């Protein structure tokens, strides 16, 4: 089930969503420009659980930023074109509406918070792992969780392959995204941090979005009322 777009117009231009898209794409182009050194960037700027959680020292050549800072830098790195394209597709389709409802500053904080929670959800079960964790998937999973809360019945156009044919359907967002979540949950069973897809990060980010989305929306609304009254 591949999302193609949603039927949910926004009130303002999704400046932050577009900026995140551009930053991730430019970062990927930078990774490609490094050639064989691109792998070093992944180890230097990706999250290494053993370094972040156990304080294991990395070689000096990989100490570009602090282990704590990699929680942020890792969100903008990707392991390949399909990794990037998949994440950017979901960000473009669902991110604009969450930015619209939360506001631009709150959306940035929400995005980063979901990404951070996703990182620790993936890393804590295997704190001695030396496999780098990269990608915007955790933060974007948070966007999906918030979308289910705010726009459960809005239609999403999806492509569903049936053998050699592709069927285009319009389904409620909650059907599409809960199907996505169930797939992540099933896939996470027995999955570790030994490379591949960080399914636990997706689950952690999604749940973070479910919880933080409404909380951030309420706090933002109260802050706006307080500012207007003053």
Short mmCIF file of C-alpha atoms in Angstrom, two decimals:
data_model
loop_
_atom_site.label_atom_id
_atom_site.label_comp_id
_atom_site.label_asym_id
_atom_site.label_seq_id
_atom_site.Cartn_x
_atom_site.Cartn_y
_atom_site.Cartn_z
CA UNK A 1 0.00 0.00 0.00
CA UNK A 2 1.76 3.13 -1.26
CA UNK A 3 0.28 6.56 -0.43
CA UNK A 4 -0.02 8.92 -3.38
CA UNK A 5 -1.64 11.93 -1.75
CA UNK A 6 -4.32 13.07 0.66
CA UNK A 7 -7.50 15.11 0.22
CA UNK A 8 -6.81 17.57 2.99
CA UNK A 9 -6.01 21.16 1.93
CA UNK A 10 -3.95 23.41 4.19
CA UNK A 11 -4.53 27.03 5.17
CA UNK A 12 -0.94 28.14 4.76
CA UNK A 13 2.15 27.21 2.79
CA UNK A 14 4.03 24.34 4.50
CA UNK A 15 7.33 26.21 4.76
CA UNK A 16 8.84 23.94 7.41
CA UNK A 17 7.84 20.74 5.62
CA UNK A 18 9.40 22.03 2.40
CA UNK A 19 12.53 23.10 4.29
CA UNK A 20 12.90 19.65 5.85
CA UNK A 21 12.51 18.06 2.41
CA UNK A 22 15.19 20.30 0.94
CA UNK A 23 17.60 19.78 3.85
CA UNK A 24 17.26 15.99 3.68
CA UNK A 25 17.74 15.96 -0.11
CA UNK A 26 20.74 18.29 0.02
CA UNK A 27 22.26 16.23 2.82
CA UNK A 28 21.87 13.09 0.71
CA UNK A 29 23.55 14.80 -2.25
CA UNK A 30 26.37 15.79 0.09
CA UNK A 31 26.67 12.15 1.19
CA UNK A 32 26.94 11.08 -2.44
CA UNK A 33 29.59 13.73 -3.12
CA UNK A 34 31.79 12.16 -0.44
CA UNK A 35 32.14 8.97 -2.45
CA UNK A 36 33.74 6.22 -0.38
CA UNK A 37 34.02 8.64 2.54
CA UNK A 38 30.21 8.72 2.72
CA UNK A 39 30.26 5.66 4.95
CA UNK A 40 32.45 7.52 7.42
CA UNK A 41 29.85 10.31 7.57
CA UNK A 42 27.18 7.76 8.46
CA UNK A 43 29.27 6.46 11.37
CA UNK A 44 30.25 9.97 12.47
CA UNK A 45 26.82 11.61 12.26
CA UNK A 46 24.54 8.61 12.77
CA UNK A 47 23.53 7.35 16.21
CA UNK A 48 25.81 4.60 17.54
CA UNK A 49 23.91 3.15 20.53
CA UNK A 50 27.11 1.96 22.23
CA UNK A 51 28.54 5.47 22.03
CA UNK A 52 25.35 7.29 23.02
CA UNK A 53 24.18 5.01 25.83
CA UNK A 54 27.35 3.34 27.11
CA UNK A 55 29.87 6.08 26.45
CA UNK A 56 32.02 3.91 24.22
CA UNK A 57 34.60 6.13 22.52
CA UNK A 58 34.68 6.26 18.74
CA UNK A 59 37.90 6.61 16.74
CA UNK A 60 39.04 10.23 16.59
CA UNK A 61 38.34 10.28 12.85
CA UNK A 62 34.64 9.68 13.60
CA UNK A 63 34.23 12.22 16.38
CA UNK A 64 32.69 14.94 14.24
CA UNK A 65 30.02 15.85 16.81
CA UNK A 66 29.12 14.70 20.32
CA UNK A 67 27.17 11.43 20.72
CA UNK A 68 24.20 13.47 21.98
CA UNK A 69 24.21 15.66 18.88
CA UNK A 70 24.01 12.61 16.61
CA UNK A 71 20.45 12.14 17.84
CA UNK A 72 19.66 15.21 15.72
CA UNK A 73 22.14 14.87 12.86
CA UNK A 74 21.11 11.26 12.21
CA UNK A 75 17.60 12.43 11.24
CA UNK A 76 18.92 14.09 8.08
CA UNK A 77 21.07 11.22 6.77
CA UNK A 78 19.79 8.41 4.56
CA UNK A 79 21.23 5.09 3.49
CA UNK A 80 20.14 5.15 -0.14
CA UNK A 81 17.83 6.76 -2.68
CA UNK A 82 14.84 4.54 -1.87
CA UNK A 83 15.30 5.22 1.85
CA UNK A 84 15.23 8.95 1.15
CA UNK A 85 12.40 8.81 -1.40
CA UNK A 86 10.11 6.78 0.86
CA UNK A 87 10.62 9.10 3.80
CA UNK A 88 10.17 12.25 1.73
CA UNK A 89 6.97 10.87 0.17
CA UNK A 90 5.37 10.39 3.59
CA UNK A 91 6.69 13.73 4.84
CA UNK A 92 5.28 15.58 1.83
CA UNK A 93 1.85 13.94 1.98
CA UNK A 94 1.23 14.13 5.73
CA UNK A 95 3.63 16.73 7.09
CA UNK A 96 1.94 19.83 5.67
CA UNK A 97 -1.30 19.21 7.56
CA UNK A 98 0.41 18.65 10.90
CA UNK A 99 2.48 21.79 10.36
CA UNK A 100 -0.75 23.63 9.53
CA UNK A 101 -2.49 22.61 12.74
CA UNK A 102 0.48 22.96 15.12
CA UNK A 103 2.13 26.05 13.68
CA UNK A 104 5.62 26.28 12.27
CA UNK A 105 7.73 26.59 15.42
CA UNK A 106 5.73 23.98 17.33
CA UNK A 107 5.92 21.65 14.33
CA UNK A 108 9.73 21.81 14.33
CA UNK A 109 9.83 20.99 18.05
CA UNK A 110 7.27 18.21 17.60
CA UNK A 111 9.22 16.73 14.68
CA UNK A 112 12.50 16.70 16.59
CA UNK A 113 10.88 15.33 19.76
CA UNK A 114 9.32 12.41 17.88
CA UNK A 115 12.64 11.71 16.19
CA UNK A 116 14.49 11.71 19.50
CA UNK A 117 11.96 9.38 21.13
CA UNK A 118 12.19 7.09 18.10
CA UNK A 119 15.98 6.92 18.41
CA UNK A 120 15.86 5.83 22.04
CA UNK A 121 13.03 3.37 21.36
CA UNK A 122 15.30 1.65 18.87
CA UNK A 123 18.57 1.97 20.78
CA UNK A 124 17.68 1.16 24.40
CA UNK A 125 16.88 -2.56 23.86
CA UNK A 126 20.39 -3.09 22.42
CA UNK A 127 22.60 -0.40 23.99
CA UNK A 128 25.85 -2.12 22.99
CA UNK A 129 25.12 -2.02 19.25
CA UNK A 130 27.77 -0.41 17.06
CA UNK A 131 25.54 -0.25 13.97
CA UNK A 132 24.73 3.38 13.03
CA UNK A 133 21.11 4.48 13.03
CA UNK A 134 20.15 7.07 10.43
CA UNK A 135 17.06 8.43 8.71
CA UNK A 136 14.06 10.68 9.19
CA UNK A 137 11.71 7.70 9.58
CA UNK A 138 11.24 8.06 13.34
CA UNK A 139 10.31 11.74 13.17
CA UNK A 140 8.03 11.17 10.18
CA UNK A 141 6.38 8.26 12.00
CA UNK A 142 5.44 10.82 14.65
CA UNK A 143 3.73 12.87 11.95
CA UNK A 144 1.73 9.79 10.94
CA UNK A 145 0.66 9.23 14.54
CA UNK A 146 -0.53 12.81 14.86
CA UNK A 147 -2.34 12.58 11.52
CA UNK A 148 -4.40 9.65 12.78
CA UNK A 149 -5.50 11.77 15.75
CA UNK A 150 -6.32 14.97 13.87
CA UNK A 151 -7.54 13.69 10.49
CA UNK A 152 -8.68 10.07 10.90
CA UNK A 153 -11.44 10.19 8.26
CA UNK A 154 -9.76 12.32 5.61
CA UNK A 155 -9.25 10.36 2.42
CA UNK A 156 -5.82 9.19 1.32
CA UNK A 157 -5.18 7.96 -2.22
CA UNK A 158 -3.14 4.77 -2.21
CA UNK A 159 -1.75 2.42 -4.84
CA UNK A 160 -2.18 -1.27 -4.09
CA UNK A 161 -0.37 -3.77 -6.35
CA UNK A 162 -2.36 -6.84 -7.43
CA UNK A 163 0.00 -9.03 -9.40
CA UNK A 164 0.76 -7.13 -12.61
CA UNK A 165 -1.96 -4.56 -11.94
CA UNK A 166 -2.14 -1.57 -9.61
CA UNK A 167 -5.40 -0.51 -8.01
CA UNK A 168 -5.84 3.11 -6.91
CA UNK A 169 -8.15 3.49 -3.91
CA UNK A 170 -9.38 6.31 -1.67
CA UNK A 171 -9.25 5.14 1.93
CA UNK A 172 -9.72 6.88 5.30
CA UNK A 173 -6.42 7.95 6.82
CA UNK A 174 -6.92 5.78 9.89
CA UNK A 175 -7.17 2.66 7.69
CA UNK A 176 -4.00 3.49 5.77
CA UNK A 177 -1.93 4.49 8.78
CA UNK A 178 -3.10 1.77 11.14
CA UNK A 179 -2.29 -0.76 8.42
CA UNK A 180 1.17 0.84 8.27
CA UNK A 181 1.54 0.63 12.05
CA UNK A 182 0.47 -3.02 12.21
CA UNK A 183 3.01 -3.85 9.49
CA UNK A 184 5.74 -2.09 11.49
CA UNK A 185 4.74 -3.91 14.68
CA UNK A 186 4.73 -7.35 13.06
CA UNK A 187 8.03 -6.63 11.32
CA UNK A 188 9.61 -5.47 14.58
CA UNK A 189 9.14 -8.86 16.24
CA UNK A 190 12.59 -10.36 16.45
CA UNK A 191 14.18 -7.41 14.67
CA UNK A 192 17.28 -5.92 16.28
CA UNK A 193 19.69 -3.11 15.58
CA UNK A 194 21.95 -5.30 13.46
CA UNK A 195 21.30 -3.37 10.28
CA UNK A 196 18.24 -3.12 8.08
CA UNK A 197 15.05 -1.25 8.95
CA UNK A 198 14.65 0.27 12.43
CA UNK A 199 11.08 -0.90 12.99
CA UNK A 200 11.13 -0.14 16.72
CA UNK A 201 12.01 3.46 15.91
CA UNK A 202 8.97 3.68 13.65
CA UNK A 203 6.73 2.34 16.42
CA UNK A 204 8.20 4.66 19.03
CA UNK A 205 7.88 7.67 16.75
CA UNK A 206 4.29 6.82 15.84
CA UNK A 207 3.20 6.46 19.47
CA UNK A 208 5.04 9.68 20.34
CA UNK A 209 3.06 11.44 17.62
CA UNK A 210 -0.23 10.03 18.91
CA UNK A 211 0.49 11.45 22.35
CA UNK A 212 2.48 14.61 21.65
CA UNK A 213 0.40 15.83 18.70
CA UNK A 214 -2.71 16.72 20.74
CA UNK A 215 -0.61 17.98 23.67
CA UNK A 216 1.42 20.33 21.47
CA UNK A 217 -1.75 21.52 19.71
CA UNK A 218 -3.41 22.41 23.03
CA UNK A 219 -0.31 24.16 24.38
CA UNK A 220 0.12 26.11 21.14
CA UNK A 221 -3.52 27.20 21.19
CA UNK A 222 -3.23 28.36 24.80
CA UNK A 223 -0.03 30.24 24.05
CA UNK A 224 -1.69 32.01 21.13
CA UNK A 225 -4.66 33.03 23.30
CA UNK A 226 -2.35 34.32 26.02
CA UNK A 227 -0.33 36.30 23.49
CA UNK A 228 -3.45 37.77 21.91
CA UNK A 229 -4.94 38.74 25.29
CA UNK A 230 -1.74 40.57 26.21
#
